[in-house]
Short mmCIF file of C-alpha atoms in Angstrom, two decimals:
data_model
loop_
_atom_site.label_atom_id
_atom_site.label_comp_id
_atom_site.label_asym_id
_atom_site.label_seq_id
_atom_site.Cartn_x
_atom_site.Cartn_y
_atom_site.Cartn_z
CA UNK A 76 0.15 -0.05 0.12
CA UNK A 77 1.40 3.16 -0.68
CA UNK A 78 2.53 6.04 1.68
CA UNK A 79 0.93 9.53 1.56
CA UNK A 80 2.66 12.38 2.61
CA UNK A 81 0.97 16.14 2.78
CA UNK A 82 3.73 18.34 1.85
CA UNK A 83 3.33 22.28 1.84
CA UNK A 84 3.68 22.96 -1.80
CA UNK A 85 5.53 26.30 -1.19
CA UNK A 86 7.54 25.53 1.76
CA UNK A 87 8.14 21.67 1.70
CA UNK A 88 9.08 19.87 4.75
CA UNK A 89 12.81 18.66 4.45
CA UNK A 90 12.07 15.56 6.26
CA UNK A 91 9.20 14.66 3.78
CA UNK A 92 11.65 15.65 0.77
CA UNK A 93 14.45 13.59 2.39
CA UNK A 94 11.81 10.49 2.64
CA UNK A 95 10.81 10.91 -0.84
CA UNK A 96 14.39 10.84 -2.15
CA UNK A 97 14.95 7.87 -0.32
CA UNK A 98 11.83 5.98 -1.85
CA UNK A 99 12.95 7.12 -5.37
CA UNK A 100 16.41 5.81 -4.93
CA UNK A 101 15.16 2.51 -3.49
CA UNK A 102 13.33 1.89 -6.87
CA UNK A 103 9.85 3.39 -5.87
CA UNK A 104 7.30 4.94 -7.96
CA UNK A 105 5.76 8.39 -6.95
CA UNK A 106 2.91 10.47 -7.54
CA UNK A 107 3.98 14.23 -7.05
CA UNK A 108 2.38 17.75 -8.08
CA UNK A 109 3.91 19.92 -10.63
CA UNK A 110 3.23 23.34 -12.27
CA UNK A 111 0.93 21.73 -14.72
CA UNK A 112 -0.68 18.74 -13.14
CA UNK A 113 0.07 15.68 -10.86
CA UNK A 114 2.67 13.12 -12.39
CA UNK A 115 4.23 9.80 -12.19
CA UNK A 116 8.09 9.53 -11.19
CA UNK A 117 10.60 7.17 -10.40
CA UNK A 118 14.40 7.18 -10.65
CA UNK A 119 16.07 7.54 -14.07
CA UNK A 120 18.46 4.48 -13.73
CA UNK A 121 15.80 2.09 -12.77
CA UNK A 122 14.61 -0.15 -15.43
CA UNK A 123 12.02 -2.05 -13.33
CA UNK A 124 10.61 1.30 -11.89
CA UNK A 125 10.01 2.72 -15.31
CA UNK A 126 8.20 -0.48 -16.46
CA UNK A 127 5.99 0.04 -13.30
CA UNK A 128 5.35 3.50 -14.04
CA UNK A 129 4.29 2.69 -17.53
CA UNK A 130 1.99 -0.12 -16.20
CA UNK A 131 0.07 2.45 -14.21
CA UNK A 132 -0.57 4.37 -17.20
CA UNK A 133 -1.47 1.38 -19.29
CA UNK A 134 1.33 2.12 -21.66
CA UNK A 135 3.76 -0.01 -23.48
CA UNK A 136 7.61 0.50 -23.40
CA UNK A 137 7.70 2.36 -26.72
CA UNK A 138 6.14 5.23 -25.11
CA UNK A 139 8.35 8.27 -24.60
CA UNK A 140 8.94 9.54 -21.03
CA UNK A 141 10.21 12.94 -19.74
CA UNK A 142 13.50 13.90 -17.65
CA UNK A 143 12.34 16.58 -15.09
CA UNK A 144 15.20 18.57 -14.46
CA UNK A 145 16.27 21.16 -11.72
CA UNK A 146 17.65 23.85 -14.08
CA UNK A 147 18.97 24.65 -17.23
CA UNK A 148 22.56 23.58 -16.09
CA UNK A 149 21.28 20.03 -15.30
CA UNK A 150 19.34 19.69 -18.68
CA UNK A 151 22.38 20.47 -20.52
CA UNK A 152 23.78 17.31 -19.04
CA UNK A 153 21.29 15.07 -20.67
CA UNK A 154 20.40 17.02 -24.00
CA UNK A 155 22.61 18.63 -26.70
CA UNK A 156 21.86 22.30 -26.62
CA UNK A 157 23.08 24.95 -29.02
CA UNK A 158 22.97 28.76 -28.85
CA UNK A 159 19.59 29.27 -30.45
CA UNK A 160 18.30 26.47 -28.47
CA UNK A 161 19.54 27.91 -25.08
CA UNK A 162 18.05 31.27 -25.67
CA UNK A 163 14.56 29.62 -26.08
CA UNK A 164 15.15 27.42 -23.11
CA UNK A 165 16.45 30.27 -20.99
CA UNK A 166 13.22 32.37 -21.98
CA UNK A 167 10.89 29.59 -21.11
CA UNK A 168 12.18 27.74 -18.02
CA UNK A 169 11.36 27.07 -15.38
CA UNK A 170 7.62 26.66 -16.67
CA UNK A 171 5.11 24.27 -18.08
CA UNK A 172 6.75 23.35 -21.04
CA UNK A 173 8.50 20.02 -22.34
CA UNK A 174 11.11 20.39 -24.76
CA UNK A 175 12.15 17.55 -27.21
CA UNK A 176 15.84 17.54 -27.81
CA UNK A 177 18.58 15.15 -28.86
CA UNK A 178 20.01 13.15 -25.81
CA UNK A 179 23.53 13.10 -24.62
CA UNK A 180 25.57 9.93 -23.32
CA UNK A 181 24.06 10.70 -19.99
CA UNK A 182 20.83 9.39 -21.04
CA UNK A 183 20.19 5.69 -20.79
CA UNK A 184 19.69 4.13 -24.34
CA UNK A 185 16.40 2.70 -23.40
CA UNK A 186 14.90 6.23 -22.65
CA UNK A 187 15.73 7.81 -26.04
CA UNK A 188 13.66 7.82 -29.08
CA UNK A 189 14.56 4.74 -31.10
CA UNK A 190 14.84 6.57 -34.32
CA UNK A 191 15.68 10.03 -33.44
CA UNK A 192 17.75 9.66 -30.15
CA UNK A 193 15.79 12.11 -28.71
CA UNK A 194 14.31 12.63 -25.03
CA UNK A 195 11.77 15.20 -23.56
CA UNK A 196 12.72 17.56 -20.84
CA UNK A 197 11.20 19.93 -18.54
CA UNK A 198 12.23 22.44 -15.87
CA UNK A 199 9.17 22.97 -13.49
CA UNK A 200 8.45 26.24 -11.80
CA UNK A 201 7.09 24.35 -8.55
CA UNK A 202 8.85 24.62 -5.18
CA UNK A 203 8.19 21.25 -3.90
CA UNK A 204 9.50 19.62 -7.10
CA UNK A 205 12.57 21.91 -6.95
CA UNK A 206 13.09 20.88 -3.52
CA UNK A 207 12.91 17.37 -4.48
CA UNK A 208 15.21 17.46 -7.70
CA UNK A 209 17.85 19.27 -5.26
CA UNK A 210 17.59 16.53 -2.65
CA UNK A 211 17.74 14.04 -5.16
CA UNK A 212 20.76 15.41 -7.26
CA UNK A 213 19.60 14.27 -10.74
CA UNK A 214 16.35 14.40 -12.93
CA UNK A 215 13.18 12.59 -12.13
CA UNK A 216 12.10 10.04 -14.92
CA UNK A 217 8.42 11.10 -15.50
CA UNK A 218 4.91 11.11 -16.99
CA UNK A 219 1.71 12.92 -16.45
CA UNK A 220 -0.72 11.21 -14.35
CA UNK A 221 -3.16 10.57 -17.13
CA UNK A 222 -4.72 6.89 -17.00
CA UNK A 223 -5.43 4.69 -19.96
CA UNK A 224 -8.75 5.54 -21.72
CA UNK A 225 -9.31 8.87 -19.66
CA UNK A 226 -9.29 12.42 -21.11
CA UNK A 227 -8.00 14.17 -18.19
CA UNK A 228 -5.19 13.80 -15.54
CA UNK A 229 -6.03 12.91 -11.89
CA UNK A 230 -6.02 15.89 -9.90
CA UNK A 231 -7.50 15.51 -6.15
CA UNK A 232 -4.98 13.82 -4.21
CA UNK A 233 -7.63 11.62 -2.22
CA UNK A 234 -8.75 10.17 -5.38
CA UNK A 235 -5.29 9.68 -6.64
CA UNK A 236 -4.65 7.84 -3.44
CA UNK A 237 -7.87 5.73 -3.49
CA UNK A 238 -7.43 4.61 -7.20
CA UNK A 239 -3.65 3.81 -7.14
CA UNK A 240 -2.64 2.96 -3.61
CA UNK A 241 -1.77 -0.66 -4.55
CA UNK A 242 0.17 0.36 -7.93
CA UNK A 243 2.55 3.20 -6.56
CA UNK A 244 4.78 3.62 -3.36
CA UNK A 245 3.83 7.21 -2.44
CA UNK A 246 1.45 9.85 -3.06
CA UNK A 247 2.42 13.47 -2.38
CA UNK A 248 -0.41 15.51 -1.48
CA UNK A 249 0.66 19.12 -2.49
CA UNK A 250 -2.85 20.32 -3.06
CA UNK A 251 -5.06 20.19 -6.28
CA UNK A 252 -3.18 20.76 -9.31
CA UNK A 253 -4.52 21.62 -12.88
CA UNK A 254 -5.86 19.46 -15.59
CA UNK A 255 -3.94 21.15 -18.43
CA UNK A 256 -0.54 18.98 -19.23
CA UNK A 257 2.70 20.95 -20.57
CA UNK A 258 2.88 22.31 -23.98
CA UNK A 259 5.51 20.09 -25.74
CA UNK A 260 8.00 21.69 -28.26
CA UNK A 261 10.19 19.92 -30.61
CA UNK A 262 13.84 21.84 -30.83
CA UNK A 263 15.46 19.24 -33.07
CA UNK A 264 15.03 21.00 -36.32
CA UNK A 265 15.90 24.70 -37.49
CA UNK A 266 12.21 25.76 -36.82
CA UNK A 267 10.88 24.84 -33.43
CA UNK A 268 7.51 22.78 -33.54
CA UNK A 269 4.72 22.59 -31.15
CA UNK A 270 3.88 19.15 -30.93
CA UNK A 271 1.06 19.51 -27.89
CA UNK A 272 -0.82 22.66 -27.04
CA UNK A 273 -0.80 22.59 -23.04
CA UNK A 274 -0.49 25.17 -20.34
CA UNK A 275 2.41 26.96 -21.58
CA UNK A 276 2.04 29.93 -24.00
CA UNK A 277 3.15 28.57 -27.40
CA UNK A 278 3.25 31.80 -29.74
CA UNK A 279 6.92 32.17 -29.27
CA UNK A 280 7.54 28.64 -30.99
CA UNK A 281 5.20 29.39 -33.86
CA UNK A 282 6.38 30.64 -37.38
#
């Protein structure tokens, strides 16, 4: 049965953040709030945890997951970023965006897109997530908490706990989140392309 932490969204309790870090490092799958909606997360290097995460969502192993990073410096370890891409990233992070970029050797091969060697990355503007990433010292492998066959993500912590208490190791109650996922932008070509319109303003990426 999943543990359940009530964590202050703006001033997260260090003890609970450390316990969450320990769960992630121990192979756990967690539910946590972001600046867009609730998400599932696990350790970047844990293949079994990633498989469990996909299973919760009812997805196959070919589905692309996202690396949630603390800042642009950390993002740059896992993605190839040129000057033009950096300017766009700097102007829109932290925030509710997921950027598709070519991965570096720091990204496990199994996480890269099989044809294009790309990976989704984001830097969320959420104090709880920032505290968690600081404690972990590396990105969280993540996916929106949108269950198979449903149109909108789960947003109420009590409902998440009720529905997933036997499938995840921890539910973090950080208050209600929104229902709109991130805007997804492909930065791998000369002209940025909006792949999915979401919470983030997309006009800067449109021709």
